[in-house]
Amino acid sequence: MASSTKSVLLLGPSLLLGLCLASACGGDDPKPGGEGDATRGDVNIRRQLDAELDGSDQGVEGDAESADAPIVIDPDQGLVREVDDCVSACQVFADCGRLDAWAGQLENCRAACEASGDNPILGDFYTCVAVTSCEDLHTCVPPPPPPANCSDVCEAGAACPPGDGSNGTIDEAIPREGGCAAACADPTWAGDVTRCGEGVLAATCDFGELTGCLLESEFGDCYEACNRLAECDRPEADDLIECTRACGGFADAEEDALRRYRHERRTACLATSNGDCGRVAVCLSARGPVVVGEGTIEQLCEANVACPFFALETCAEDAAVALAGLEDSAIDCLITNLTDACLDGEIYACFVPASRAANPCDEHCLIGDLCGLLPNGQTEGACSVACQAALDGEDAGARLALEAGFACDGGASCAEVEACRDLGELGPRCDAVCVEQVACVLSDDAVRCAADCVQGIGAQRGQAGLRCVEAAVSCAGVERCLPPVAPDCAALCALTSACGEDEDECLVSCDDSDFADPDWFLPQLACAASTSRCSVVLACAGGELTPGEACLADCRRQLDCAGAPADEAGASQCLLECGLGQGGQEGRDMELASACLVLAADDCAALDACLVVDRQATGCETVCGELDRCVLGDGGCVDACNASWDEPAIIDSQACTLHAMRRLEGCAPVASCNGIEVAPASAACASTCGAVIACDDQQDSFLCERACDVDASGDDVRAACADAAACDELGLCLASDGSIPMACDEACAALELCPGGLGDGAAFADTAACSLDCGGRAILEGEYPADFGACVTQLSVGGACGAQAVNDCIALGNIDPICAASWDAVVGCGFEMFVGGGQAMYFTDCMANLVLDEAATRMTAQCMIDVGAMAGGDPAACFGLIMCFAGGLPM
């Protein structure tokens, strides 16, 4: 909170300095001679010599520091004590009766001493034993054994008996060429083998733990990635060791920057998939070193001999260019088509481009930077900015050039991307392929063909067709490259865009979805056309297609069962007419038979039978029931319906009512269908019910408005409440009597002193508008009028009465409770004088900081609340508030 903390924090550094001076900043000194002190024996020697020899007139002859000279000092007996190995050292302990450290056993002492092996400070132990009195002999302790090393692990592993097939040998357990000896020759591997080989040294002879530890240490994310693959039974991880080594080896050996990048990104994705096999599949869809396709360029060109698609002489080169930027499975698709479906297959389906990034400019420029394809001097960041500007701009040529470049960015390597980008700009490419189509008598208008080509390049269909025709060497191949015409995506996207979906994005995703699955489009269109509720439209896109089943069945009856030729355009038109509702006898019959049609499904005889059943009784009951639900019935509806069942006007009104019911349109269309005029709701009720529907489109706005209009008093206040309320608070607004607290009138009257409070361009048009708003907010927060009034008064006194300042006061009604409680702590400690802008600015800043960093702001506020509660107004204790900020917590 910029303004409110700056003044408080002026005291922070001094407080922090005082705390620093009052605290001990140093650590504990090491205790000489303590456990683990390698020089302890030497210290003991000096201490013992000083104690025993100080003041003595008896000297020590010879060089006392010579490691080879025998020790001849015996402070206790005056005898020569010679100690130069474990046997003699332990004999001294035995002679002194000090074997208590080894359970009284001389053998235990020798074993502990000999376990020290070639530890370089073993000689210090001998010296200590030689010069130390029997009383202090317990201070002489043999050093620990030297730490194990890589060779020790290898020796221990080699001593293990042969495994049963799963255990193997120590060399097989080391996941690198050359086994254990080669690993020990590498300093990095040697350290890891030593650290990971504890179990082997403990003679468990289970090498699995050793292997896993080494794989994790040496290969990091690769080991985690292969484990995740193995958990999902992916064949790539059938051999976990080979999977991990191959992954790590690729990263080390690959020279192509883009292949390394894709590999690292996919490996990290897999490593963090946390056992989610769906996530694993998504990770694997990204380009990486493991190619999904199993075929080779050589196999493709062999198939090309029997069924020429590429030029025979340059097949390998042409195929490599054609495959650049395509899905990994493209090569297998091409081999299968040329082998099994020559001249008959849908070869265009093999030319699907690799998945496009969510933010194509960022990906495009990153790849350009990695592969050295950016213009001289341009950075990746500058490229992204220019790319996005071109996409958002009005230069169609620049956008098309980018689209062509985006289509290349799925390439698995820099060489592939560069070869794809070298194909040239999109316009000339479309011109060239359309000239070919005209020459092959596959198009009669090259200009229109080229325009369609450019227009459709944003979708996979257009990209696949273009790339395929460019690769084809003959008219037969060109013909096989022309994908079917896209469906009427504009009709579908008009329906979804009314519910907030971006229409341009919808057109591309619709085309791509239909290209990937030709059976996708019609059920989607039937579903979206069969409802007016956006929640249902969006559910259709998610796969909940039930609303469209009746229309799909009826159009199947009208078209397929009637022997009409397959025509997606005709089917689309039928579905739109059915979904939106038809009038007349046919429309009423269809609506009444909808449940029967769904059950009949593909059975043409059953579908036809649904339409000949007499449903008069059911129809009258259904229509009149809906009129009653909408409070539009007059009590004699069923009798009147039966009496006029065959009248054209009644047929139309009933068809209209029935399709309004199927489409979940609510009661307003039902009233219109039956010619019932209803007075429009008041503006306040319309506003209130608009807020209700925005939160839950399953509510009926017509019924909401009728209920609202029953009692007009308080409608304006309830509308103001609904306008300020969150969805879960609307019930409070609807249940209120709509009265305005007197405190609201008083606060709004104070605004007359604020230039930014009332009038044109101010927060409110007049005091009445202010009171309505205040009354609405008071329903949601009982303390709002008082807080709003105090804020306005403070502004008036301070002379800062601009429109923004008043709007900040208005926002007080929705402050988070933790902001209010922390302000109480400031006031309780008398620190409000340090907060610039007072309570209004404090609340404004607190709410803003909750948006910027909610967790840290709540931590700061809670700290203030706790300090304020413990301080109880004590000035000294209140300075703890400053530490809530000085600790790095924002406010």
PDB file of C-alpha atoms in Angstrom, residues 323-432:
ATOM      1  CA  LEU A 323       7.548 -33.569 -44.316  1.00  0.00           C
ATOM      2  CA  ALA A 324       9.016 -30.423 -42.740  1.00  0.00           C
ATOM      3  CA  GLY A 325       6.593 -28.985 -40.193  1.00  0.00           C
ATOM      4  CA  LEU A 326       4.082 -31.836 -40.454  1.00  0.00           C
ATOM      5  CA  GLU A 327       2.841 -34.139 -37.714  1.00  0.00           C
ATOM      6  CA  ASP A 328       5.306 -36.900 -36.801  1.00  0.00           C
ATOM      7  CA  SER A 329       2.925 -39.546 -38.146  1.00  0.00           C
ATOM      8  CA  ALA A 330       2.956 -37.997 -41.645  1.00  0.00           C
ATOM      9  CA  ILE A 331       5.611 -40.345 -43.008  1.00  0.00           C
ATOM     10  CA  ASP A 332       3.699 -43.472 -41.951  1.00  0.00           C
ATOM     11  CA  CYS A 333       0.499 -42.023 -43.411  1.00  0.00           C
ATOM     12  CA  LEU A 334       2.204 -41.402 -46.756  1.00  0.00           C
ATOM     13  CA  ILE A 335       3.754 -44.869 -46.891  1.00  0.00           C
ATOM     14  CA  THR A 336       0.373 -46.456 -46.147  1.00  0.00           C
ATOM     15  CA  ASN A 337      -1.404 -44.345 -48.777  1.00  0.00           C
ATOM     16  CA  LEU A 338       1.142 -45.050 -51.502  1.00  0.00           C
ATOM     17  CA  THR A 339       1.209 -48.741 -50.637  1.00  0.00           C
ATOM     18  CA  ASP A 340      -2.424 -49.608 -49.915  1.00  0.00           C
ATOM     19  CA  ALA A 341      -4.533 -46.883 -51.530  1.00  0.00           C
ATOM     20  CA  CYS A 342      -2.708 -45.668 -54.599  1.00  0.00           C
ATOM     21  CA  LEU A 343      -4.920 -43.213 -56.529  1.00  0.00           C
ATOM     22  CA  ASP A 344      -7.852 -43.847 -54.152  1.00  0.00           C
ATOM     23  CA  GLY A 345      -6.699 -42.699 -50.733  1.00  0.00           C
ATOM     24  CA  GLU A 346      -7.209 -39.319 -49.093  1.00  0.00           C
ATOM     25  CA  ILE A 347      -3.531 -38.392 -49.192  1.00  0.00           C
ATOM     26  CA  TYR A 348      -4.234 -34.789 -48.136  1.00  0.00           C
ATOM     27  CA  ALA A 349      -4.869 -36.132 -44.641  1.00  0.00           C
ATOM     28  CA  CYS A 350      -1.151 -36.981 -44.388  1.00  0.00           C
ATOM     29  CA  PHE A 351      -0.154 -33.307 -44.694  1.00  0.00           C
ATOM     30  CA  VAL A 352      -1.629 -32.075 -41.392  1.00  0.00           C
ATOM     31  CA  PRO A 353       0.732 -29.458 -39.909  1.00  0.00           C
ATOM     32  CA  ALA A 354       2.150 -29.968 -36.451  1.00  0.00           C
ATOM     33  CA  SER A 355       0.175 -28.417 -33.608  1.00  0.00           C
ATOM     34  CA  ARG A 356       0.356 -24.633 -33.471  1.00  0.00           C
ATOM     35  CA  ALA A 357       1.438 -22.911 -30.274  1.00  0.00           C
ATOM     36  CA  ALA A 358      -1.157 -21.095 -28.144  1.00  0.00           C
ATOM     37  CA  ASN A 359       0.805 -17.876 -28.663  1.00  0.00           C
ATOM     38  CA  PRO A 360       2.171 -18.283 -32.205  1.00  0.00           C
ATOM     39  CA  CYS A 361       4.235 -15.073 -32.199  1.00  0.00           C
ATOM     40  CA  ASP A 362       6.226 -16.078 -29.116  1.00  0.00           C
ATOM     41  CA  GLU A 363       6.883 -19.548 -30.529  1.00  0.00           C
ATOM     42  CA  HIS A 364       7.669 -18.192 -33.999  1.00  0.00           C
ATOM     43  CA  CYS A 365      10.243 -15.732 -32.676  1.00  0.00           C
ATOM     44  CA  LEU A 366      11.779 -18.169 -30.192  1.00  0.00           C
ATOM     45  CA  ILE A 367      12.336 -20.651 -33.021  1.00  0.00           C
ATOM     46  CA  GLY A 368      13.707 -17.908 -35.233  1.00  0.00           C
ATOM     47  CA  ASP A 369      16.189 -16.962 -32.515  1.00  0.00           C
ATOM     48  CA  LEU A 370      17.217 -20.556 -31.794  1.00  0.00           C
ATOM     49  CA  CYS A 371      17.738 -21.329 -35.448  1.00  0.00           C
ATOM     50  CA  GLY A 372      19.389 -18.057 -36.431  1.00  0.00           C
ATOM     51  CA  LEU A 373      16.542 -17.087 -38.748  1.00  0.00           C
ATOM     52  CA  LEU A 374      15.794 -13.611 -37.365  1.00  0.00           C
ATOM     53  CA  PRO A 375      16.870 -10.569 -39.380  1.00  0.00           C
ATOM     54  CA  ASN A 376      20.287  -9.203 -38.447  1.00  0.00           C
ATOM     55  CA  GLY A 377      20.167  -7.330 -35.170  1.00  0.00           C
ATOM     56  CA  GLN A 378      16.588  -8.294 -34.249  1.00  0.00           C
ATOM     57  CA  THR A 379      16.077  -9.784 -30.801  1.00  0.00           C
ATOM     58  CA  GLU A 380      13.508 -12.384 -29.881  1.00  0.00           C
ATOM     59  CA  GLY A 381      11.539  -9.820 -27.860  1.00  0.00           C
ATOM     60  CA  ALA A 382      11.523  -7.257 -30.671  1.00  0.00           C
ATOM     61  CA  CYS A 383      10.402  -9.980 -33.075  1.00  0.00           C
ATOM     62  CA  SER A 384       7.445 -10.905 -30.820  1.00  0.00           C
ATOM     63  CA  VAL A 385       6.319  -7.285 -30.581  1.00  0.00           C
ATOM     64  CA  ALA A 386       6.521  -6.788 -34.355  1.00  0.00           C
ATOM     65  CA  CYS A 387       4.787 -10.098 -35.016  1.00  0.00           C
ATOM     66  CA  GLN A 388       1.854  -9.311 -32.725  1.00  0.00           C
ATOM     67  CA  ALA A 389       1.528  -5.837 -34.238  1.00  0.00           C
ATOM     68  CA  ALA A 390       1.348  -7.392 -37.707  1.00  0.00           C
ATOM     69  CA  LEU A 391      -1.290  -9.900 -36.592  1.00  0.00           C
ATOM     70  CA  ASP A 392      -3.409  -7.132 -35.080  1.00  0.00           C
ATOM     71  CA  GLY A 393      -2.844  -4.733 -37.952  1.00  0.00           C
ATOM     72  CA  GLU A 394      -4.747  -4.163 -41.180  1.00  0.00           C
ATOM     73  CA  ASP A 395      -2.021  -5.305 -43.610  1.00  0.00           C
ATOM     74  CA  ALA A 396      -3.470  -8.551 -44.989  1.00  0.00           C
ATOM     75  CA  GLY A 397      -0.205  -9.375 -46.751  1.00  0.00           C
ATOM     76  CA  ALA A 398       1.771  -9.198 -43.512  1.00  0.00           C
ATOM     77  CA  ARG A 399      -0.740 -11.415 -41.729  1.00  0.00           C
ATOM     78  CA  LEU A 400      -0.640 -13.992 -44.505  1.00  0.00           C
ATOM     79  CA  ALA A 401       3.161 -14.031 -44.479  1.00  0.00           C
ATOM     80  CA  LEU A 402       3.061 -14.747 -40.751  1.00  0.00           C
ATOM     81  CA  GLU A 403       0.469 -17.492 -41.196  1.00  0.00           C
ATOM     82  CA  ALA A 404       2.777 -19.161 -43.705  1.00  0.00           C
ATOM     83  CA  GLY A 405       5.635 -18.897 -41.211  1.00  0.00           C
ATOM     84  CA  PHE A 406       3.508 -20.245 -38.352  1.00  0.00           C
ATOM     85  CA  ALA A 407       2.700 -23.276 -40.475  1.00  0.00           C
ATOM     86  CA  CYS A 408       6.433 -24.081 -40.553  1.00  0.00           C
ATOM     87  CA  ASP A 409       7.044 -23.729 -36.817  1.00  0.00           C
ATOM     88  CA  GLY A 410       6.023 -27.302 -36.068  1.00  0.00           C
ATOM     89  CA  GLY A 411       9.224 -28.511 -37.702  1.00  0.00           C
ATOM     90  CA  ALA A 412      11.246 -30.862 -35.511  1.00  0.00           C
ATOM     91  CA  SER A 413      14.584 -29.250 -36.384  1.00  0.00           C
ATOM     92  CA  CYS A 414      16.021 -25.951 -37.517  1.00  0.00           C
ATOM     93  CA  ALA A 415      16.739 -27.518 -40.918  1.00  0.00           C
ATOM     94  CA  GLU A 416      13.062 -28.472 -41.309  1.00  0.00           C
ATOM     95  CA  VAL A 417      11.817 -25.018 -40.298  1.00  0.00           C
ATOM     96  CA  GLU A 418      14.265 -23.256 -42.590  1.00  0.00           C
ATOM     97  CA  ALA A 419      13.362 -25.495 -45.539  1.00  0.00           C
ATOM     98  CA  CYS A 420       9.668 -24.867 -44.933  1.00  0.00           C
ATOM     99  CA  ARG A 421      10.090 -21.092 -44.639  1.00  0.00           C
ATOM    100  CA  ASP A 422      12.160 -21.119 -47.820  1.00  0.00           C
ATOM    101  CA  LEU A 423       9.087 -22.283 -49.740  1.00  0.00           C
ATOM    102  CA  GLY A 424       8.250 -18.613 -50.039  1.00  0.00           C
ATOM    103  CA  GLU A 425       5.420 -16.202 -49.393  1.00  0.00           C
ATOM    104  CA  LEU A 426       1.891 -17.475 -49.290  1.00  0.00           C
ATOM    105  CA  GLY A 427       0.378 -15.488 -52.201  1.00  0.00           C
ATOM    106  CA  PRO A 428       2.734 -16.787 -54.908  1.00  0.00           C
ATOM    107  CA  ARG A 429       2.472 -20.305 -53.516  1.00  0.00           C
ATOM    108  CA  CYS A 430      -1.328 -20.242 -53.749  1.00  0.00           C
ATOM    109  CA  ASP A 431      -1.088 -18.837 -57.274  1.00  0.00           C
ATOM    110  CA  ALA A 432       1.246 -21.667 -58.276  1.00  0.00           C
TER     111      ALA A 432
END
